[in-house]
XYZ file of C-alpha atoms in Angstrom:
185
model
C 14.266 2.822 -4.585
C 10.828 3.499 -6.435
C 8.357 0.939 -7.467
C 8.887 -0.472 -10.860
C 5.697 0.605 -12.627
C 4.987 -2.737 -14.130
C 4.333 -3.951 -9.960
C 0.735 -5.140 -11.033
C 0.764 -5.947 -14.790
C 1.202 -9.140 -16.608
C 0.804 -12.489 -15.198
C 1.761 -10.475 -11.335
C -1.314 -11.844 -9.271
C -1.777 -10.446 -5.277
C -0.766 -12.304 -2.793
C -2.575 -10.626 -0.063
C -5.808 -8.587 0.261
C -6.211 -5.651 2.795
C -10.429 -4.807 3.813
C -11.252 -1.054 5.020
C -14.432 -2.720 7.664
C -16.609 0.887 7.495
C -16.281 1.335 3.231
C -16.039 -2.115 2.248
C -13.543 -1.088 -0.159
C -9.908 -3.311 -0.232
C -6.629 -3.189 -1.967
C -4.139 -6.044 -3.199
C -1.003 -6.746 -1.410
C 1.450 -7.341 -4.516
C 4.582 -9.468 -4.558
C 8.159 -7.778 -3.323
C 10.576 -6.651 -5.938
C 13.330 -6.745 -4.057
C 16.060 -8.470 -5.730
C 14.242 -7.481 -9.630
C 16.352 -5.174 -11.380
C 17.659 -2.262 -9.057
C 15.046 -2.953 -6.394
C 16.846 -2.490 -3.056
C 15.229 -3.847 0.504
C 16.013 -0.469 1.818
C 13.842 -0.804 5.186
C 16.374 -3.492 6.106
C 19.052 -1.272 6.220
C 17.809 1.458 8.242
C 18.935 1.379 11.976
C 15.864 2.656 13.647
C 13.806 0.108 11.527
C 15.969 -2.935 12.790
C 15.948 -2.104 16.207
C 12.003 -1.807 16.913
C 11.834 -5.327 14.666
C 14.224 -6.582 17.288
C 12.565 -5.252 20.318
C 9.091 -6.795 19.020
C 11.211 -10.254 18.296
C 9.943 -10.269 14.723
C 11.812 -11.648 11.487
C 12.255 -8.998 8.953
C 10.792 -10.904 5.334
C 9.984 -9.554 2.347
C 6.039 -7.830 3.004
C 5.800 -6.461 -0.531
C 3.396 -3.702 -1.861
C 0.263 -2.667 -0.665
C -2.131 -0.792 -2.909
C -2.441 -0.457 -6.448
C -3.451 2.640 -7.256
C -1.860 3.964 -4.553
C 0.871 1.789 -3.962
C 3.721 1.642 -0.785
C 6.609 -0.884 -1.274
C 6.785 -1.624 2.217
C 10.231 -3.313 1.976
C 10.825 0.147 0.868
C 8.685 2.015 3.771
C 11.097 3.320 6.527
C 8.007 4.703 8.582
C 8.947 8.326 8.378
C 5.272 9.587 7.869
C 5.652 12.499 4.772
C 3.024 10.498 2.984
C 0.431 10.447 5.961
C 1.245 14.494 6.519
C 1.273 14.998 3.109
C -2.234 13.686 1.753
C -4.791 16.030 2.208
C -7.866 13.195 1.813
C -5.993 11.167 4.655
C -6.118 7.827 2.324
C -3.257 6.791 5.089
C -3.136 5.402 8.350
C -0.367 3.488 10.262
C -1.412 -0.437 9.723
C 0.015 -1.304 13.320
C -2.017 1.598 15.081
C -5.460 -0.368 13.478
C -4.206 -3.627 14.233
C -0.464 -4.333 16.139
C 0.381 -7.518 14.495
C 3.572 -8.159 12.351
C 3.997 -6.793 8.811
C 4.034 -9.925 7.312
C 0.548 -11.296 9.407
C -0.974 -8.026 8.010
C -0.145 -9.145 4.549
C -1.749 -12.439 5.298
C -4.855 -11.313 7.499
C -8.181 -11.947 5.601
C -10.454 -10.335 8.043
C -11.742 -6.775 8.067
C -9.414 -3.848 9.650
C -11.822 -0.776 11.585
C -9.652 1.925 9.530
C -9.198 3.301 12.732
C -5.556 3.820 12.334
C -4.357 7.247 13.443
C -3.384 9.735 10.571
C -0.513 11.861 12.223
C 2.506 11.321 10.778
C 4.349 10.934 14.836
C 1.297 8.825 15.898
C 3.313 5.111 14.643
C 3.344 2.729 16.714
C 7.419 2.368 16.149
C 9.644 2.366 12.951
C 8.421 -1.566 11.889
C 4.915 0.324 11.486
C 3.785 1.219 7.780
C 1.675 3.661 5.875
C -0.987 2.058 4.303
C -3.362 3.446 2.146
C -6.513 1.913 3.033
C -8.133 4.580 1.411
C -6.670 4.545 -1.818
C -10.181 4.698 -3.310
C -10.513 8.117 -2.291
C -7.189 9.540 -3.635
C -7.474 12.238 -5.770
C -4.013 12.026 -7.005
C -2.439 15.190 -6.501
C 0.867 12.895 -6.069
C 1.983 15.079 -2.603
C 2.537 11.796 -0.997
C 5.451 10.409 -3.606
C 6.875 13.943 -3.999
C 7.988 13.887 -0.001
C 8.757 10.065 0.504
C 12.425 10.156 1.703
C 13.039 6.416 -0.257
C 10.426 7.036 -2.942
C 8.025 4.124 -1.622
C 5.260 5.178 -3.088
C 3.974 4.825 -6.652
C -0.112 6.828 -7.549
C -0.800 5.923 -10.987
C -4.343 6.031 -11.678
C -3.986 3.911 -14.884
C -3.464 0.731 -12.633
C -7.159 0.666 -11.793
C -7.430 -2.204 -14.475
C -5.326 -4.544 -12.974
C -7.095 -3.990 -10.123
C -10.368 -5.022 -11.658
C -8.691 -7.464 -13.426
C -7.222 -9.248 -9.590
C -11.254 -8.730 -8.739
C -12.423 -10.073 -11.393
C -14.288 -7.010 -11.965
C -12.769 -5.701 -15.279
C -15.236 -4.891 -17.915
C -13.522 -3.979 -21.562
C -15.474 -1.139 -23.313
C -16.250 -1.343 -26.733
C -16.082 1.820 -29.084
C -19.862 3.150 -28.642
C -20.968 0.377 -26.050
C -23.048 1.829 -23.109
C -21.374 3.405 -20.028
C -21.848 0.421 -17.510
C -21.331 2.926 -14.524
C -24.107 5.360 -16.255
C -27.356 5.535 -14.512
C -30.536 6.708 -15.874
């Protein structure tokens, strides 16, 4: 089911932050949707997905969305890798091959990930794995990624750079005629 496009606006704060270590740069971890609207927790239904979060003895909760600009629903993600073939900047990498904890302790984890995950699309570490795009800041939003999602777990809409800021506390309102604050002499 795809991401409602409102996933970020409004009074929607993150509830978790993810760090790419070498860049510095970090995305928001946004509340689920499942259960808003038409919102389906299809992970949770997929047979392969279930069985690897049995074999690790793991819960299956709600994890929610990571990104903003690029965004993944991962109660949405079924691991199958289009998006990490697709991209040709390789914003993606499998979150468990960086670090192998839980979905849910990745939402949660406040320290600094290498962004060493691997990039190949059959490199997972199993089906509870998910693509995240710790590079989202580097997208260049040719949108291959959501046109080859099997469930449509992934929303790229430039646009949501404000609430972005906005989470940050980085957003800056321009004025009709005020100066460029990203201009340098």
């Amino acid at each position: 089911m795809p991401i409602n496009e409102d996933f970020c606006h409004g009074d929607k704060k993150p509830i978790g932050k993810i760090i790419d270590g070498p860049s510095g740069n970090f995305h928001w971890v946004w509340p689920s949707q499942v259960g808003e609207g038409q919102n389906e927790w299809d992970a949770s239904k997929d047979e392969k997905v279930l069985a690897d979060y049995a074999k690790h003895g793991e819960e299956m909760v709600k994890l929610g969305i990571t990104g903003t600009m690029v965004a993944n629903d991962w109660d949405v993600c079924v691991a199958d890798g289009a998006c990490i073939e697709a991209c040709p900047v390789q914003i993606f990498q499998w979150y468990r091959t960086d670090k192998d904890i839980s979905g849910i302790d990745a939402v949660n984890d406040k320290t600094e990930w290498k962004g060493e995950g691997t990039t190949e699309k059959e490199e997972r570490l199993d089906y509870t794995d998910k693509a995240d795009a710790i590079r989202e800041h580097d997208c260049i939003y040719c949108m291959a990624c959501v046109s080859v999602c099997p469930p449509q777990a992934v929303l790229v809409d430039q646009a949501n750079m404000e609430p972005h800021e906005k989470a940050a506390g980085t957003f800056v309102k321009m004025e009709s005629g005020s100066e460029n604050p990203h201009a340098h002499d």
